[in-house]
Amino acid sequence: MEVSNVFILRLSKVLAHWLGRLSLQQKLIALYITIIIIPIIIFTTIYSKDVYNRAINEIRIQNENALEIEKIHIKNNIETMRRTAQMVVSDVEFIDFVKSRNEANVDQLIDFKMNELSNVTRLQANNPAIENIRLYTTNPYITEMWPILFHEKRILDKPWRVEVIRRNGMELWWFDQQNEDVLERLPSQNTSKISLLRELDYPKDEHLGIIEINMFLKNFFPKMFGTVNNLDSVYVVLDKDMNMIRNYQHTFFEDEELDPEGLKSEFIKAKKQGKGSFQVMSNGTPYLVITAYLDDLEANLLNVISLESLNAETAKTRNVFLSGIIVLVIILSLFTYLLIELLLKKMYRLKNSMKRVEKGDFSTEVEISGHDEIAELSFHFKNMLGKINSLIADAVNKQAAAKETELKALKTQIDSHFLYNTLENIKMMAEIEGKYDISDAITCLGEMMRYNLRWKNDFVVLEDELQYIKNYIEIMNLRLDGLLNLEVDVPKEMLEQEVLKMSLQPIVENAVKHGIIPKNLSSQGIICIRAEYSAGTAIINITDNGSGMTLEQCDRLNDQIQSNQERVQYSFKDGNGIGVKNVNERIKLYYGNRYGVSVASKEGEFTVVTIKVPCKLMKGGSHIV
């Protein structure tokens, strides 16, 4: 053990010393040959295995599709047999004759044969895939009429009879590969068949007979018994008792390549693991098996595909590919040696340019011609320098713009303070002169201006918006000699409700200008603001006793508010350019299409504008939903 460790240590020192004496170019070639070729060989092996698995996956997908098509054919045959059995059971006159406990005379028998029995015979003729339609009855008064009507004593020894009776009217599907017909006079046939068996009871729970609808397996399973056999695949069926139904004439079974018992065993394992496909090895040949459950038949349909040719082709391709890769690596090593020598010269030039940029010289010129990777890297490095210079210039410009914006903002702030101070001086002068109504109006105007200019957030509480409305009414009453009367009916718990800033004032202004003033300047105008919660929605109603609108005008106004038109009739615009439609669009933008503005009115009496927003409370700058 110690000797081996010493040997490994010495070998490592020798290799390190030898590599240290090599140039970068020689080191790259050595690494290229010793390190690159090994991963390539490993990759080739893995890749060939992956190709093999993908080929199997393609075979699986292709045959799964074929299996689905076969299931469709089988499903159609099942439905054909079921439909035929149901039509026989639904033939009231036919069943009434069978259940009759009186012995029929000759005329009745002839009439039955010419009519009811002929109808059943035509069912078989109309479905050529169906081989036989038979009814085995326990009624001793019934005369057998071939090939439809028989006594049940003919099937007493059939293994399926007890099972059919036990199912009490439920259907039973039975595979019969012996094909022993109940009519011993008929010649023997070598074609297996499948039968749909169903008990007929009348009255209820009284056994009357058994209906049998059968079809040859070559017609029921077209792929399994096809005239053109695929030498690489075969279809088999495993019934509920794990009996195998297959085409014994297929080459898989003629050459005894596939072991049926081994196939059953692997199928049971795969079924326990919940797999829809699996691989099995039989007599040295790999097979891919794809399964599908036929729930109507309580059986499994298996498509068995031989992978022998795929294995041989994959092995041959892998060997050829590996040989070609090794030869190609040797040839490429020679060319790489020369290319590295050229590339290193350009790399050193690029390295020197990067050092100059590192020292802060962003005007460095990088001139390396060519179309290889080093030249491309130089080109991108040159573009990067241009981008850096542009970003530096943009940063300088942005700083200048930011300073200019700050100065403008400061100037605006100074102007607003100047305006507030001026209003305060005018207010004091009005109070000194005893003009208290003017003083109150200036106070309201000042509060409205502060509310407008203090736009730090799009959302305010309902209490602030109501105060703004009160100030607006106070100013309008100065103009209209106290014509307006504002009534506010808002529960205390809703004063903290979130609303969009300047969402109520346009509605109130619209009511004054287009509702109350046009109606009559001599009577008292009333504007009532009410609010309530309903199913998680805050509903705010603004009602005026103005001139109102006709129903047609009101409908047209609502349509225009909800439409994409730029102008809305009967709308208004204040100094900030906010109108009825704008209020509706802002509400929908922030809260969604469930919310918004709607109008109801009666000409000459009133107009009600309803605003709906989600229930959200604002406290301390936060929201409480």
XYZ file of C-alpha atoms in Angstrom:
625
model
C 0.000 0.000 0.000
C 2.807 2.416 0.911
C 4.726 1.488 -2.262
C 1.742 2.355 -4.458
C 1.272 5.712 -2.691
C 4.935 6.582 -3.181
C 4.711 5.644 -6.870
C 1.653 7.820 -7.384
C 3.335 10.737 -5.633
C 6.482 10.478 -7.775
C 4.425 10.137 -10.965
C 2.468 13.269 -10.041
C 5.703 15.216 -9.528
C 7.069 14.051 -12.877
C 3.895 15.035 -14.700
C 3.777 18.426 -12.955
C 7.430 19.064 -13.840
C 6.859 18.016 -17.452
C 3.754 20.196 -17.811
C 5.586 23.124 -16.258
C 8.199 23.017 -19.019
C 5.566 23.084 -21.790
C 4.340 26.253 -23.408
C 0.676 27.283 -23.261
C 0.208 26.098 -26.814
C 1.678 22.675 -26.031
C -0.350 22.404 -22.838
C -3.577 23.104 -24.746
C -2.806 20.418 -27.293
C -1.906 17.895 -24.592
C -5.106 18.676 -22.696
C -7.058 18.548 -25.944
C -5.819 15.048 -26.720
C -5.879 13.530 -23.224
C -8.930 15.218 -21.700
C -11.220 16.138 -24.592
C -11.126 12.753 -26.297
C -12.176 10.906 -23.114
C -15.374 12.923 -22.583
C -16.122 12.576 -26.288
C -15.929 8.794 -26.034
C -18.093 8.848 -22.891
C -20.503 11.264 -24.560
C -20.690 9.058 -27.629
C -21.561 6.054 -25.511
C -24.211 7.987 -23.583
C -25.515 9.588 -26.756
C -25.874 6.262 -28.538
C -27.777 4.943 -25.543
C -29.970 8.031 -25.630
C -30.585 7.549 -29.350
C -31.538 3.951 -28.617
C -33.947 5.053 -25.882
C -35.440 7.752 -28.111
C -35.876 5.200 -30.894
C -37.690 2.941 -28.428
C -39.777 5.924 -27.322
C -40.702 6.679 -30.948
C -41.619 3.034 -31.450
C -43.677 3.206 -28.251
C -45.523 6.348 -29.361
C -46.143 4.958 -32.852
C -47.467 1.677 -31.536
C -49.498 3.370 -28.782
C -51.294 5.263 -31.538
C -51.828 2.020 -33.439
C -53.072 0.432 -30.219
C -55.553 3.273 -29.725
C -56.834 2.772 -33.276
C -57.241 -0.932 -32.561
C -59.135 -0.061 -29.351
C -61.479 2.114 -31.412
C -62.154 -0.797 -33.792
C -62.754 -3.082 -30.825
C -65.026 -0.489 -29.191
C -67.048 -0.240 -32.406
C -67.425 -4.028 -32.517
C -68.466 -4.046 -28.846
C -71.081 -1.378 -29.476
C -72.320 -3.255 -32.564
C -72.827 -6.439 -30.551
C -74.399 -4.561 -27.637
C -76.735 -2.690 -29.924
C -77.777 -5.940 -31.607
C -78.464 -7.603 -28.255
C -80.467 -4.593 -27.086
C -82.522 -4.544 -30.267
C -83.385 -8.219 -29.755
C -84.396 -7.575 -26.143
C -86.368 -4.474 -27.172
C -88.399 -6.396 -29.784
C -91.566 -6.675 -27.685
C -93.424 -9.018 -30.057
C -90.424 -11.351 -30.303
C -89.979 -11.481 -26.503
C -93.731 -11.883 -25.934
C -93.720 -14.941 -28.181
C -90.713 -16.425 -26.350
C -92.226 -15.905 -22.906
C -95.656 -17.265 -23.919
C -96.633 -20.308 -21.890
C -99.082 -21.558 -24.493
C -98.076 -23.910 -27.252
C -98.357 -22.071 -30.578
C -100.318 -23.535 -33.494
C -99.025 -23.789 -37.035
C -100.409 -20.424 -38.141
C -98.842 -18.686 -35.170
C -95.490 -20.353 -35.838
C -95.560 -19.361 -39.508
C -96.555 -15.810 -38.636
C -93.782 -15.596 -36.018
C -91.177 -16.928 -38.405
C -92.218 -14.608 -41.228
C -92.288 -11.495 -39.037
C -90.586 -11.398 -35.640
C -87.954 -14.031 -36.406
C -87.268 -12.438 -39.774
C -86.646 -9.107 -38.033
C -83.948 -10.670 -35.867
C -82.472 -12.428 -38.905
C -82.278 -9.093 -40.692
C -80.322 -7.691 -37.752
C -77.663 -10.303 -38.431
C -77.775 -9.626 -42.161
C -77.360 -5.885 -41.585
C -74.269 -6.516 -39.448
C -72.102 -8.899 -41.503
C -69.354 -8.907 -38.848
C -71.756 -10.654 -36.430
C -71.601 -14.398 -36.854
C -74.610 -15.560 -34.825
C -77.610 -14.194 -32.923
C -79.091 -16.850 -30.637
C -81.631 -17.021 -27.858
C -81.567 -20.071 -25.563
C -84.902 -20.246 -23.740
C -86.157 -22.327 -20.832
C -89.757 -22.144 -22.121
C -90.738 -25.760 -22.980
C -93.607 -24.542 -25.179
C -91.267 -22.887 -27.676
C -90.295 -24.714 -30.845
C -86.651 -24.333 -31.897
C -86.185 -22.239 -35.016
C -82.693 -22.362 -36.422
C -80.423 -20.467 -36.390
C -81.965 -18.067 -33.833
C -84.155 -19.808 -31.283
C -82.984 -22.823 -29.219
C -83.763 -24.596 -25.991
C -81.421 -23.851 -23.116
C -80.716 -27.531 -22.585
C -78.277 -27.318 -25.509
C -75.905 -25.157 -23.393
C -76.184 -26.877 -20.021
C -72.551 -28.016 -20.281
C -71.222 -24.629 -21.366
C -68.770 -23.186 -18.783
C -70.203 -19.695 -19.136
C -73.860 -20.549 -18.412
C -73.592 -20.429 -14.585
C -71.600 -17.174 -14.718
C -74.213 -15.498 -16.960
C -77.050 -16.448 -14.579
C -74.997 -15.322 -11.586
C -74.565 -11.855 -13.128
C -78.359 -11.390 -13.078
C -78.821 -9.491 -16.314
C -75.304 -8.005 -16.555
C -73.434 -8.796 -19.749
C -70.612 -11.352 -19.938
C -67.931 -11.434 -22.643
C -66.562 -14.887 -23.345
C -63.611 -15.915 -25.522
C -64.100 -19.305 -27.166
C -61.000 -20.642 -28.923
C -62.370 -24.203 -29.141
C -65.325 -23.072 -31.239
C -67.582 -26.020 -30.445
C -70.958 -24.999 -31.850
C -74.243 -25.993 -30.199
C -75.468 -27.204 -33.595
C -73.620 -30.480 -33.929
C -74.939 -30.882 -37.484
C -72.907 -27.866 -38.686
C -69.413 -28.565 -40.045
C -66.544 -27.783 -37.631
C -64.747 -24.468 -38.143
C -61.250 -23.528 -37.041
C -62.076 -19.897 -36.346
C -62.262 -18.714 -32.709
C -64.954 -16.336 -31.645
C -66.024 -13.951 -28.880
C -69.538 -13.965 -27.455
C -71.690 -11.375 -25.705
C -73.900 -13.285 -23.238
C -76.784 -11.831 -21.288
C -79.551 -13.366 -19.165
C -83.176 -12.717 -20.141
C -85.520 -12.732 -17.130
C -89.297 -12.216 -17.319
C -91.074 -11.532 -15.091
C -88.381 -9.886 -13.044
C -85.990 -12.335 -11.342
C -87.492 -15.279 -13.250
C -84.974 -16.900 -15.593
C -86.387 -16.971 -19.152
C -83.279 -17.634 -21.196
C -79.869 -16.440 -22.389
C -79.070 -14.231 -25.397
C -75.817 -14.914 -27.262
C -74.293 -12.557 -29.835
C -70.965 -13.840 -31.190
C -68.358 -12.657 -33.666
C -65.253 -14.305 -35.078
C -62.039 -13.064 -33.419
C -60.550 -12.312 -36.823
C -63.330 -9.725 -37.265
C -63.297 -8.536 -33.647
C -59.480 -8.036 -33.483
C -58.505 -6.864 -37.005
C -54.838 -6.197 -36.108
C -54.294 -9.513 -34.354
C -55.693 -11.606 -37.204
C -54.761 -9.296 -40.105
C -53.933 -10.906 -43.427
C -50.598 -9.034 -43.572
C -48.479 -9.895 -40.515
C -45.885 -7.442 -39.217
C -42.835 -9.619 -38.617
C -41.597 -7.315 -35.835
C -44.794 -7.056 -33.768
C -47.783 -9.116 -32.687
C -51.039 -8.456 -30.792
C -52.232 -10.729 -27.993
C -55.056 -10.495 -25.440
C -54.985 -11.621 -21.796
C -58.456 -12.126 -20.346
C -59.413 -11.718 -16.689
C -58.211 -15.287 -15.951
C -54.842 -14.571 -17.679
C -55.704 -16.855 -20.588
C -53.868 -15.731 -23.727
C -55.837 -15.188 -26.935
C -53.474 -14.984 -29.900
C -52.987 -15.696 -33.568
C -51.149 -18.997 -33.637
C -50.247 -18.522 -37.296
C -48.000 -15.522 -36.562
C -44.249 -16.093 -37.000
C -43.622 -15.111 -33.375
C -45.317 -18.322 -32.298
C -44.361 -20.462 -35.282
C -40.643 -19.993 -34.544
C -41.218 -20.200 -30.777
C -39.299 -16.952 -30.316
C -41.691 -15.541 -27.713
C -42.317 -17.398 -24.455
C -46.011 -16.861 -23.515
C -45.519 -17.717 -19.846
C -42.582 -15.316 -19.506
C -44.677 -12.619 -21.138
C -47.512 -13.201 -18.653
C -45.114 -13.055 -15.710
C -43.548 -9.760 -16.817
C -47.006 -8.327 -17.518
C -48.144 -9.105 -13.972
C -45.046 -7.348 -12.560
C -45.567 -4.276 -14.746
C -49.272 -4.157 -13.838
C -48.423 -4.117 -10.125
C -46.040 -1.190 -10.762
C -48.713 0.676 -12.745
C -46.721 0.694 -15.999
C -48.385 0.976 -19.388
C -45.378 -0.461 -21.203
C -42.384 -2.621 -20.315
C -39.493 -4.548 -21.858
C -39.013 -8.290 -21.650
C -36.194 -10.594 -22.726
C -37.226 -13.909 -24.282
C -34.819 -16.449 -25.808
C -32.110 -13.790 -26.052
C -34.322 -11.314 -27.930
C -35.531 -8.061 -26.333
C -39.186 -7.113 -26.754
C -41.120 -3.941 -26.039
C -44.653 -4.585 -24.773
C -47.351 -1.871 -24.811
C -50.560 -2.583 -22.915
C -54.072 -1.202 -22.971
C -56.960 -2.232 -20.718
C -60.262 -3.137 -22.380
C -62.629 -2.445 -19.500
C -65.708 -3.735 -21.335
C -64.062 -7.132 -21.867
C -62.175 -7.148 -18.546
C -59.119 -8.007 -20.619
C -55.764 -6.483 -21.577
C -54.627 -5.890 -25.143
C -50.849 -6.293 -25.595
C -48.757 -5.142 -28.540
C -45.438 -7.026 -28.501
C -42.651 -5.459 -30.625
C -39.304 -7.136 -31.303
C -36.247 -4.895 -30.670
C -33.679 -7.282 -32.180
C -33.127 -5.298 -35.389
C -32.985 -2.006 -33.455
C -30.328 -3.430 -31.107
C -28.150 -4.605 -33.973
C -28.465 -1.324 -35.879
C -27.695 0.767 -32.765
C -24.556 -1.250 -31.946
C -23.287 -0.931 -35.510
C -23.911 2.819 -35.595
C -22.201 3.303 -32.231
C -19.050 1.468 -33.317
C -18.800 3.368 -36.590
C -19.398 6.669 -34.821
C -16.710 6.001 -32.189
C -14.137 5.059 -34.820
C -14.881 8.179 -36.818
C -14.694 10.409 -33.732
C -11.242 9.092 -32.764
C -9.831 9.662 -36.254
C -11.413 13.098 -36.423
C -9.942 14.148 -33.044
C -6.443 13.221 -34.195
C -6.808 15.257 -37.392
C -8.310 18.204 -35.545
C -5.454 18.182 -33.042
C -3.017 19.025 -35.820
C -5.095 21.912 -37.086
C -5.709 23.112 -33.527
C -1.988 23.392 -32.905
C -1.640 25.869 -35.773
C -4.795 27.815 -34.898
C -3.778 28.257 -31.267
C -0.495 29.760 -32.386
C -2.369 32.440 -34.372
C -5.028 33.028 -31.732
C -2.561 33.675 -28.930
C -1.041 36.638 -30.796
C -4.423 38.363 -31.075
C -5.248 37.481 -27.479
C -2.159 39.292 -26.158
C -3.080 42.412 -28.153
C -6.592 42.362 -26.686
C -5.130 41.849 -23.204
C -3.006 45.012 -23.517
C -6.053 47.031 -24.610
C -8.012 45.824 -21.576
C -5.182 46.897 -19.252
C -5.332 50.450 -20.663
C -9.113 50.566 -20.105
C -8.608 49.280 -16.560
C -6.384 52.314 -15.877
C -9.205 54.660 -17.001
C -8.355 55.250 -20.658
C -11.799 54.728 -22.242
C -10.611 56.218 -25.550
C -8.458 53.174 -26.275
C -8.713 51.921 -29.848
C -9.125 48.149 -30.307
C -8.216 47.186 -33.830
C -8.074 43.412 -34.354
C -9.176 42.163 -37.757
C -10.521 38.755 -38.676
C -13.650 36.674 -38.218
C -12.605 34.274 -35.473
C -13.686 34.263 -31.828
C -10.905 36.605 -30.672
C -11.839 39.140 -33.372
C -15.503 38.844 -32.397
C -14.587 39.336 -28.733
C -12.588 42.423 -29.677
C -15.546 43.781 -31.624
C -17.881 43.351 -28.659
C -15.287 44.864 -26.315
C -15.087 47.909 -28.590
C -18.910 48.207 -28.563
C -18.865 47.909 -24.784
C -16.468 50.851 -24.553
C -18.850 52.894 -26.711
C -21.772 51.923 -24.450
C -19.797 52.915 -21.344
C -18.985 56.323 -22.832
C -22.666 56.800 -23.754
C -23.794 55.820 -20.250
C -21.349 58.279 -18.717
C -22.730 61.060 -20.921
C -26.316 60.064 -20.078
C -25.535 60.059 -16.366
C -24.136 63.575 -16.597
C -27.223 64.781 -18.525
C -29.586 63.106 -16.046
C -27.853 64.784 -13.124
C -28.244 68.157 -14.824
C -31.924 67.472 -15.555
C -32.507 66.371 -11.975
C -31.001 69.588 -10.651
C -33.193 71.615 -13.019
C -36.310 69.698 -11.884
C -35.439 70.315 -8.249
C -35.119 74.021 -8.957
C -38.510 74.079 -10.712
C -40.119 72.184 -7.856
C -38.631 74.610 -5.350
C -39.926 77.545 -7.423
C -43.434 75.992 -7.527
C -43.356 75.522 -3.802
C -42.341 79.145 -3.321
C -45.170 80.283 -5.635
C -47.787 78.208 -3.751
C -46.643 79.609 -0.399
C -46.820 83.099 -1.835
C -50.401 82.429 -2.989
C -51.493 81.023 0.406
C -49.955 84.020 2.229
C -51.706 86.426 -0.125
C -55.088 84.737 0.513
C -54.488 84.959 4.268
C -53.792 88.708 3.966
C -56.995 89.230 1.924
C -58.960 87.222 4.509
C -57.655 89.382 7.367
C -58.543 92.546 5.436
C -62.093 91.218 4.873
C -62.502 90.460 8.593
C -61.249 93.949 9.516
C -63.815 95.458 7.141
C -66.532 93.164 8.573
C -66.951 91.195 5.342
C -67.285 87.852 7.062
C -68.929 86.133 4.117
C -65.957 87.080 1.940
C -63.589 85.902 4.690
C -65.340 82.518 4.875
C -65.277 82.171 1.105
C -61.521 82.890 1.015
C -60.998 80.321 3.771
C -62.878 77.707 1.723
C -60.931 78.653 -1.401
C -57.625 78.317 0.446
C -58.556 74.860 1.737
C -59.593 73.790 -1.787
C -56.288 75.010 -3.213
C -54.291 73.168 -0.558
C -56.332 70.025 -1.251
C -55.658 70.290 -4.996
C -51.938 71.063 -4.730
C -51.275 68.399 -2.095
C -51.504 65.527 -4.636
C -49.091 63.030 -3.118
C -51.437 60.087 -3.515
C -54.344 59.194 -5.797
C -56.347 57.946 -2.803
C -57.932 59.919 0.060
C -60.466 59.125 2.755
C -64.104 59.927 2.111
C -64.084 62.506 4.943
C -61.468 64.643 3.120
C -63.397 64.481 -0.137
C -66.617 65.506 1.667
C -64.832 68.471 3.265
C -63.696 69.530 -0.180
C -67.334 69.351 -1.397
C -68.477 71.485 1.543
C -65.898 74.151 0.671
C -67.020 74.068 -2.949
C -70.699 74.545 -1.936
C -69.721 77.437 0.335
C -68.000 79.226 -2.559
C -70.889 78.487 -4.952
C -73.413 79.853 -2.391
C -71.459 83.122 -2.337
C -72.097 83.317 -6.075
C -75.706 82.052 -5.957
C -76.864 83.913 -2.821
C -77.220 80.778 -0.679
C -79.224 78.849 -3.285
C -77.507 75.524 -2.510
C -78.137 73.285 0.472
C -75.794 70.294 1.049
C -77.057 67.277 2.995
C -74.534 64.608 4.011
C -75.781 61.270 5.321
C -72.631 59.153 5.757
C -72.181 56.685 8.631
C -69.254 57.417 10.896
C -67.581 54.102 10.078
C -67.460 55.061 6.383
C -65.573 58.331 6.860
C -62.307 56.342 6.588
C -63.442 54.679 3.319
C -60.895 54.946 0.511
C -61.956 56.947 -2.570
C -60.092 58.371 -5.535
C -59.137 61.988 -5.039
C -61.388 64.447 -6.926
C -63.958 61.730 -7.703
C -66.982 63.362 -5.999
C -66.437 67.037 -6.813
C -66.967 66.654 -10.597
C -70.314 64.950 -9.929
C -71.434 67.713 -7.521
C -70.276 70.426 -9.921
C -72.205 68.747 -12.723
C -75.345 68.678 -10.540
C -75.039 72.406 -9.816
C -74.264 73.557 -13.363
C -76.546 71.241 -15.370
C -79.230 70.347 -12.821
C -80.016 72.980 -10.195
C -79.066 76.249 -11.958
C -80.973 75.536 -15.235
C -84.121 74.560 -13.296
C -84.843 77.632 -11.207
C -82.514 80.065 -9.492
C -85.272 81.264 -7.123
C -85.940 77.979 -5.290
C -83.664 76.129 -2.910
C -81.381 73.587 -4.560
C -80.649 70.448 -2.549
C -77.673 68.125 -3.055
C -77.708 65.017 -0.880
C -74.714 62.691 -0.453
C -75.434 59.276 1.063
C -73.125 56.289 1.534
C -73.568 52.689 2.626
C -71.907 49.288 2.482
C -73.467 46.408 0.564
C -71.853 42.986 0.024
C -68.298 44.279 0.309
C -68.989 47.320 -1.900
C -69.088 50.969 -0.867
C -72.019 52.695 -2.604
C -72.073 56.520 -2.718
C -75.237 58.230 -4.067
C -75.200 61.932 -5.055
C -78.787 63.201 -5.552
C -79.935 66.623 -6.699
C -83.433 68.091 -7.152
C -82.486 69.733 -10.445
C -84.018 69.630 -13.896
C -83.245 65.937 -14.430
C -83.318 64.106 -17.767
C -85.637 62.023 -19.853
C -85.250 58.239 -19.829
C -83.785 58.345 -23.335
C -81.258 61.014 -22.365
C -80.308 59.086 -19.220
C -79.766 55.831 -21.150
C -77.703 57.644 -23.753
C -75.603 59.269 -21.044
C -74.915 55.890 -19.353
C -73.960 54.349 -22.703
C -71.568 57.213 -23.416
C -69.990 56.978 -19.961
C -69.306 53.247 -20.431
C -68.244 53.538 -24.096
C -64.808 54.281 -25.543
C -65.914 57.644 -26.999
C -63.708 60.583 -26.128
C -66.560 63.053 -25.381
C -69.592 62.473 -23.181
C -72.759 64.511 -23.564
C -73.923 66.305 -20.394
C -70.427 65.858 -18.985
C -68.378 68.618 -17.428
C -64.728 69.425 -17.146
C -63.064 71.238 -14.292
C -59.700 72.961 -14.246
C -57.838 69.656 -14.014
C -59.677 68.161 -17.022
C -61.546 65.541 -15.015
C -65.096 64.758 -16.214
C -67.777 62.162 -15.544
C -66.254 59.727 -18.008
C -62.795 60.331 -16.533
C -64.080 59.523 -13.041
C -65.626 56.281 -14.332
C -62.442 55.319 -16.212
C -60.240 56.076 -13.178
C -62.423 53.898 -10.934
C -62.343 51.000 -13.416
C -58.590 51.426 -13.917
C -57.834 51.221 -10.186
C -60.560 48.820 -9.021
C -61.717 46.810 -12.065
C -64.794 46.623 -14.303
C -67.101 45.609 -11.432
C -67.013 49.189 -10.165
C -67.712 52.598 -11.703
C -70.325 55.330 -12.197
C -73.997 55.054 -13.230
C -76.782 57.670 -13.591
C -80.538 57.532 -12.939
C -82.864 60.498 -13.467
C -86.445 61.718 -13.863
C -87.130 64.791 -15.925
C -88.063 67.831 -13.856
C -87.553 66.092 -10.496
C -84.150 64.610 -9.706
C -80.872 63.035 -10.858
C -78.986 60.339 -8.902
C -75.337 59.505 -9.652
C -74.150 56.256 -8.054
C -70.464 55.544 -7.454
C -69.392 52.006 -6.546
C -65.935 51.214 -5.150
C -64.627 48.257 -3.119
C -64.871 48.411 0.651
C -61.408 49.589 1.820
C -60.641 51.558 4.964
C -57.581 53.840 5.256
C -56.013 54.456 8.666
C -52.602 55.952 9.196
C -51.754 55.636 5.510
C -52.537 51.902 5.437
C -55.458 49.990 4.043
C -57.814 47.770 6.012
C -59.943 45.609 3.717
